[in-house]
Amino acid sequence: MATTLLKNVTFFVFAAFAYVLMVQASDPDILSDFIIPANMTVIDGSFFTFTGFRGILDSEMPTSYKGTQASLKEFPALNGQSVSMAVLQFPPSGINPPHTRPHSTGLLLLVEGSLEVGFIDTTNKLYNQTLQAGDIFIFPKSLVHYQYNASPTEPAIAIAAFGSASSGSVSVPSTIFTSGIDDLILARSFKTDIATIQKIKAGLVSKA
């Protein structure tokens, strides 16, 4: 696991990243300091505190990729603040499959291990890089991107910041193959046969 010093530096640095994203975010501006949920009449410091990351960097590594979010759904105080975060855990050979975040740019800070990351722009050009601990990579808003831990033995941990309280995530594989598009349409689109499409679908369903 990451050292205590690295963890402290990581969260301090990412507080600055989150602020930059907030300033340049795409969420609508609000006309108050913050937004109080309709079902709350009295708030204190606990309302502005998220504890969902406690101990996560010291916990046992999951057996498959895991992203722990601190977005509007989990942390209501983010409403109107145009920022959110996530801790991404990659076991050896773990992958966060190609996906898009339609509402937000993302910044990724690698805390431990190494990761291959990349995105594809609107001209279909791939920009990829192998990151080492301490490196930062930016994923432009809405573009398809991925992260992959190529090490067969070592885990990787990253922290991501987003310029939206609800950045959203659209997984390319599951959106295409498990959302109900007809097999014939998919087979013709990918220039293959229905049997191949059904095999891909079966593989995705079994991992859900």
mmCIF file of C-alpha atoms in Angstrom:
data_model
loop_
_atom_site.group_PDB
_atom_site.id
_atom_site.type_symbol
_atom_site.label_atom_id
_atom_site.label_comp_id
_atom_site.label_asym_id
_atom_site.label_seq_id
_atom_site.Cartn_x
_atom_site.Cartn_y
_atom_site.Cartn_z
ATOM 1 C CA MET A 1 0.000 0.000 0.000
ATOM 2 C CA ALA A 2 1.016 3.618 -0.455
ATOM 3 C CA THR A 3 3.035 5.202 2.338
ATOM 4 C CA THR A 4 1.350 7.587 4.782
ATOM 5 C CA LEU A 5 3.391 10.504 3.450
ATOM 6 C CA LEU A 6 2.395 9.765 -0.128
ATOM 7 C CA LYS A 7 -1.256 9.520 0.876
ATOM 8 C CA ASN A 8 -1.130 12.882 2.634
ATOM 9 C CA VAL A 9 0.608 14.548 -0.312
ATOM 10 C CA THR A 10 -1.824 12.899 -2.712
ATOM 11 C CA PHE A 11 -4.922 14.253 -1.065
ATOM 12 C CA PHE A 12 -3.409 17.715 -0.595
ATOM 13 C CA VAL A 13 -2.429 17.952 -4.248
ATOM 14 C CA PHE A 14 -5.754 16.654 -5.424
ATOM 15 C CA ALA A 15 -7.603 19.231 -3.369
ATOM 16 C CA ALA A 16 -5.897 21.786 -5.618
ATOM 17 C CA PHE A 17 -6.814 19.778 -8.735
ATOM 18 C CA ALA A 18 -10.408 19.604 -7.627
ATOM 19 C CA TYR A 19 -10.478 23.368 -7.136
ATOM 20 C CA VAL A 20 -9.158 23.985 -10.651
ATOM 21 C CA LEU A 21 -11.785 21.649 -12.101
ATOM 22 C CA MET A 22 -14.467 23.382 -10.098
ATOM 23 C CA VAL A 23 -13.476 26.795 -11.458
ATOM 24 C CA GLN A 24 -13.562 25.534 -15.051
ATOM 25 C CA ALA A 25 -16.468 23.110 -14.691
ATOM 26 C CA SER A 26 -19.512 22.798 -16.898
ATOM 27 C CA ASP A 27 -22.202 22.436 -14.213
ATOM 28 C CA PRO A 28 -24.629 25.391 -13.927
ATOM 29 C CA ASP A 29 -23.576 28.153 -11.536
ATOM 30 C CA ILE A 30 -25.581 28.513 -8.342
ATOM 31 C CA LEU A 31 -26.674 31.778 -6.710
ATOM 32 C CA SER A 32 -25.891 30.718 -3.166
ATOM 33 C CA ASP A 33 -22.895 29.442 -1.237
ATOM 34 C CA PHE A 34 -24.239 25.896 -1.289
ATOM 35 C CA ILE A 35 -27.469 23.944 -1.760
ATOM 36 C CA ILE A 36 -29.243 22.363 1.196
ATOM 37 C CA PRO A 37 -31.387 19.280 0.424
ATOM 38 C CA ALA A 38 -35.123 19.855 0.760
ATOM 39 C CA ASN A 39 -35.411 17.297 3.554
ATOM 40 C CA MET A 40 -32.813 19.050 5.750
ATOM 41 C CA THR A 41 -33.426 22.105 7.916
ATOM 42 C CA VAL A 42 -30.281 22.168 10.062
ATOM 43 C CA ILE A 43 -26.756 21.400 8.802
ATOM 44 C CA ASP A 44 -23.324 21.380 10.377
ATOM 45 C CA GLY A 45 -19.810 20.397 9.381
ATOM 46 C CA SER A 46 -20.776 16.763 8.935
ATOM 47 C CA PHE A 47 -22.906 17.721 5.931
ATOM 48 C CA PHE A 48 -19.741 18.885 4.159
ATOM 49 C CA THR A 49 -17.744 15.773 5.115
ATOM 50 C CA PHE A 50 -17.465 12.583 3.064
ATOM 51 C CA THR A 51 -16.077 9.549 4.916
ATOM 52 C CA GLY A 52 -16.453 6.934 2.192
ATOM 53 C CA PHE A 53 -12.720 6.858 1.424
ATOM 54 C CA ARG A 54 -11.619 6.107 4.998
ATOM 55 C CA GLY A 55 -9.163 3.241 5.072
ATOM 56 C CA ILE A 56 -9.542 2.507 1.370
ATOM 57 C CA LEU A 57 -5.830 2.870 0.605
ATOM 58 C CA ASP A 58 -5.011 0.426 3.401
ATOM 59 C CA SER A 59 -7.739 -2.113 2.607
ATOM 60 C CA GLU A 60 -7.245 -5.399 0.808
ATOM 61 C CA MET A 61 -7.077 -5.008 -2.953
ATOM 62 C CA PRO A 62 -10.274 -6.178 -4.683
ATOM 63 C CA THR A 63 -10.054 -9.092 -7.111
ATOM 64 C CA SER A 64 -11.265 -6.975 -10.034
ATOM 65 C CA TYR A 65 -11.217 -3.260 -10.889
ATOM 66 C CA LYS A 66 -13.166 -1.152 -8.391
ATOM 67 C CA GLY A 67 -14.042 2.541 -8.485
ATOM 68 C CA THR A 68 -15.308 4.165 -5.278
ATOM 69 C CA GLN A 69 -17.143 7.390 -6.039
ATOM 70 C CA ALA A 70 -17.635 10.613 -4.130
ATOM 71 C CA SER A 71 -20.196 12.169 -6.448
ATOM 72 C CA LEU A 72 -23.531 13.895 -5.900
ATOM 73 C CA LYS A 73 -25.296 10.602 -5.255
ATOM 74 C CA GLU A 74 -22.952 9.643 -2.422
ATOM 75 C CA PHE A 75 -22.139 13.159 -1.187
ATOM 76 C CA PRO A 76 -25.117 15.577 -1.429
ATOM 77 C CA ALA A 77 -23.015 18.581 -0.396
ATOM 78 C CA LEU A 78 -21.487 18.505 -3.897
ATOM 79 C CA ASN A 79 -24.738 19.766 -5.398
ATOM 80 C CA GLY A 80 -23.921 22.937 -7.335
ATOM 81 C CA GLN A 81 -20.192 22.743 -6.585
ATOM 82 C CA SER A 82 -19.111 21.284 -9.951
ATOM 83 C CA VAL A 83 -16.572 18.814 -8.589
ATOM 84 C CA SER A 84 -16.360 15.155 -7.571
ATOM 85 C CA MET A 85 -13.737 12.486 -6.974
ATOM 86 C CA ALA A 86 -13.136 8.744 -7.085
ATOM 87 C CA VAL A 87 -10.574 6.236 -5.855
ATOM 88 C CA LEU A 88 -9.716 3.636 -8.500
ATOM 89 C CA GLN A 89 -8.264 0.281 -7.455
ATOM 90 C CA PHE A 90 -6.653 -2.045 -9.990
ATOM 91 C CA PRO A 91 -5.533 -5.552 -9.021
ATOM 92 C CA PRO A 92 -2.848 -7.129 -11.226
ATOM 93 C CA SER A 93 -4.121 -7.150 -14.841
ATOM 94 C CA GLY A 94 -7.158 -5.097 -13.763
ATOM 95 C CA ILE A 95 -8.896 -2.882 -16.315
ATOM 96 C CA ASN A 96 -11.378 -0.033 -16.359
ATOM 97 C CA PRO A 97 -12.857 -0.750 -19.826
ATOM 98 C CA PRO A 98 -13.310 1.933 -22.497
ATOM 99 C CA HIS A 99 -15.921 4.433 -21.358
ATOM 100 C CA THR A 100 -16.889 8.091 -21.629
ATOM 101 C CA ARG A 101 -17.829 10.743 -19.087
ATOM 102 C CA PRO A 102 -20.281 12.955 -20.978
ATOM 103 C CA HIS A 103 -20.484 15.705 -18.359
ATOM 104 C CA SER A 104 -16.906 16.208 -17.302
ATOM 105 C CA THR A 105 -13.198 16.357 -17.947
ATOM 106 C CA GLY A 106 -11.237 14.006 -15.690
ATOM 107 C CA LEU A 107 -7.844 14.245 -14.022
ATOM 108 C CA LEU A 108 -6.147 11.060 -12.851
ATOM 109 C CA LEU A 109 -3.311 10.965 -10.327
ATOM 110 C CA LEU A 110 -1.541 7.613 -9.988
ATOM 111 C CA VAL A 111 -0.740 6.917 -6.334
ATOM 112 C CA GLU A 112 0.732 3.434 -6.530
ATOM 113 C CA GLY A 113 1.929 1.021 -9.229
ATOM 114 C CA SER A 114 1.787 1.699 -12.948
ATOM 115 C CA LEU A 115 -1.088 2.113 -15.390
ATOM 116 C CA GLU A 116 -1.508 2.227 -19.139
ATOM 117 C CA VAL A 117 -4.039 4.947 -19.901
ATOM 118 C CA GLY A 118 -5.365 6.485 -23.070
ATOM 119 C CA PHE A 119 -8.156 8.273 -24.892
ATOM 120 C CA ILE A 120 -9.344 8.520 -28.485
ATOM 121 C CA ASP A 121 -10.102 11.925 -29.990
ATOM 122 C CA THR A 122 -12.759 12.811 -32.562
ATOM 123 C CA THR A 123 -10.354 12.069 -35.422
ATOM 124 C CA ASN A 124 -9.990 8.505 -34.090
ATOM 125 C CA LYS A 125 -6.412 9.096 -32.910
ATOM 126 C CA LEU A 126 -5.254 7.263 -29.783
ATOM 127 C CA TYR A 127 -3.248 9.140 -27.157
ATOM 128 C CA ASN A 128 -1.846 6.659 -24.647
ATOM 129 C CA GLN A 129 0.791 6.674 -21.943
ATOM 130 C CA THR A 130 2.224 4.410 -19.263
ATOM 131 C CA LEU A 131 2.016 6.208 -15.925
ATOM 132 C CA GLN A 132 4.190 5.745 -12.850
ATOM 133 C CA ALA A 133 3.282 6.718 -9.282
ATOM 134 C CA GLY A 134 3.019 10.507 -9.032
ATOM 135 C CA ASP A 135 2.093 11.025 -12.704
ATOM 136 C CA ILE A 136 -1.058 12.866 -13.773
ATOM 137 C CA PHE A 137 -3.091 12.316 -16.945
ATOM 138 C CA ILE A 138 -6.058 14.306 -18.260
ATOM 139 C CA PHE A 139 -9.055 12.778 -20.041
ATOM 140 C CA PRO A 140 -10.845 15.425 -22.138
ATOM 141 C CA LYS A 141 -14.582 15.689 -21.665
ATOM 142 C CA SER A 142 -16.747 13.093 -23.467
ATOM 143 C CA LEU A 143 -13.894 11.256 -25.210
ATOM 144 C CA VAL A 144 -13.625 7.458 -24.964
ATOM 145 C CA HIS A 145 -10.848 6.458 -22.556
ATOM 146 C CA TYR A 146 -9.557 3.567 -20.466
ATOM 147 C CA GLN A 147 -7.073 2.530 -17.765
ATOM 148 C CA TYR A 148 -5.241 -0.809 -17.589
ATOM 149 C CA ASN A 149 -2.835 -2.283 -15.049
ATOM 150 C CA ALA A 150 -0.520 -4.339 -17.231
ATOM 151 C CA SER A 151 1.436 -5.776 -14.297
ATOM 152 C CA PRO A 152 0.630 -9.457 -13.655
ATOM 153 C CA THR A 153 1.800 -9.193 -10.035
ATOM 154 C CA GLU A 154 1.519 -5.616 -8.686
ATOM 155 C CA PRO A 155 -1.682 -3.644 -7.934
ATOM 156 C CA ALA A 156 -2.245 0.008 -8.835
ATOM 157 C CA ILE A 157 -4.232 2.771 -7.153
ATOM 158 C CA ALA A 158 -5.296 6.088 -8.661
ATOM 159 C CA ILE A 159 -7.375 9.062 -7.587
ATOM 160 C CA ALA A 160 -9.570 10.828 -10.129
ATOM 161 C CA ALA A 161 -11.107 14.286 -9.951
ATOM 162 C CA PHE A 162 -13.952 15.463 -12.171
ATOM 163 C CA GLY A 163 -15.277 18.897 -13.103
ATOM 164 C CA SER A 164 -18.871 17.948 -12.351
ATOM 165 C CA ALA A 165 -20.776 16.787 -9.284
ATOM 166 C CA SER A 166 -22.270 14.065 -11.501
ATOM 167 C CA SER A 167 -19.757 13.296 -14.209
ATOM 168 C CA GLY A 168 -21.574 10.153 -15.343
ATOM 169 C CA SER A 169 -19.939 7.145 -16.966
ATOM 170 C CA VAL A 170 -21.006 5.330 -20.131
ATOM 171 C CA SER A 171 -19.265 1.975 -20.558
ATOM 172 C CA VAL A 172 -18.643 1.249 -24.235
ATOM 173 C CA PRO A 173 -18.798 -2.576 -24.041
ATOM 174 C CA SER A 174 -21.920 -2.815 -21.884
ATOM 175 C CA THR A 175 -23.700 0.038 -23.674
ATOM 176 C CA ILE A 176 -23.170 -1.583 -27.056
ATOM 177 C CA PHE A 177 -23.605 -5.245 -26.207
ATOM 178 C CA THR A 178 -26.022 -5.400 -23.269
ATOM 179 C CA SER A 179 -28.489 -2.586 -23.949
ATOM 180 C CA GLY A 180 -30.758 -4.523 -26.310
ATOM 181 C CA ILE A 181 -29.443 -3.616 -29.768
ATOM 182 C CA ASP A 182 -30.430 -6.384 -32.171
ATOM 183 C CA ASP A 183 -27.719 -9.011 -32.784
ATOM 184 C CA LEU A 184 -28.018 -8.636 -36.555
ATOM 185 C CA ILE A 185 -27.407 -4.893 -36.347
ATOM 186 C CA LEU A 186 -24.358 -5.452 -34.162
ATOM 187 C CA ALA A 187 -23.020 -8.214 -36.409
ATOM 188 C CA ARG A 188 -23.273 -6.030 -39.492
ATOM 189 C CA SER A 189 -21.859 -2.998 -37.674
ATOM 190 C CA PHE A 190 -18.790 -4.936 -36.527
ATOM 191 C CA LYS A 191 -18.542 -6.925 -39.783
ATOM 192 C CA THR A 192 -18.861 -10.257 -38.022
ATOM 193 C CA ASP A 193 -21.536 -12.890 -37.435
ATOM 194 C CA ILE A 194 -24.357 -13.239 -34.919
ATOM 195 C CA ALA A 195 -22.631 -16.136 -33.126
ATOM 196 C CA THR A 196 -19.642 -13.916 -32.355
ATOM 197 C CA ILE A 197 -21.909 -11.152 -31.058
ATOM 198 C CA GLN A 198 -23.741 -13.606 -28.822
ATOM 199 C CA LYS A 199 -20.440 -14.912 -27.460
ATOM 200 C CA ILE A 200 -19.355 -11.363 -26.568
ATOM 201 C CA LYS A 201 -22.704 -10.707 -24.893
ATOM 202 C CA ALA A 202 -22.458 -13.921 -22.875
ATOM 203 C CA GLY A 203 -19.007 -12.933 -21.644
ATOM 204 C CA LEU A 204 -20.191 -9.518 -20.501
ATOM 205 C CA VAL A 205 -23.259 -10.893 -18.751
ATOM 206 C CA SER A 206 -21.244 -13.498 -16.853
ATOM 207 C CA LYS A 207 -19.001 -10.757 -15.415
ATOM 208 C CA ALA A 208 -21.821 -8.443 -14.392
#
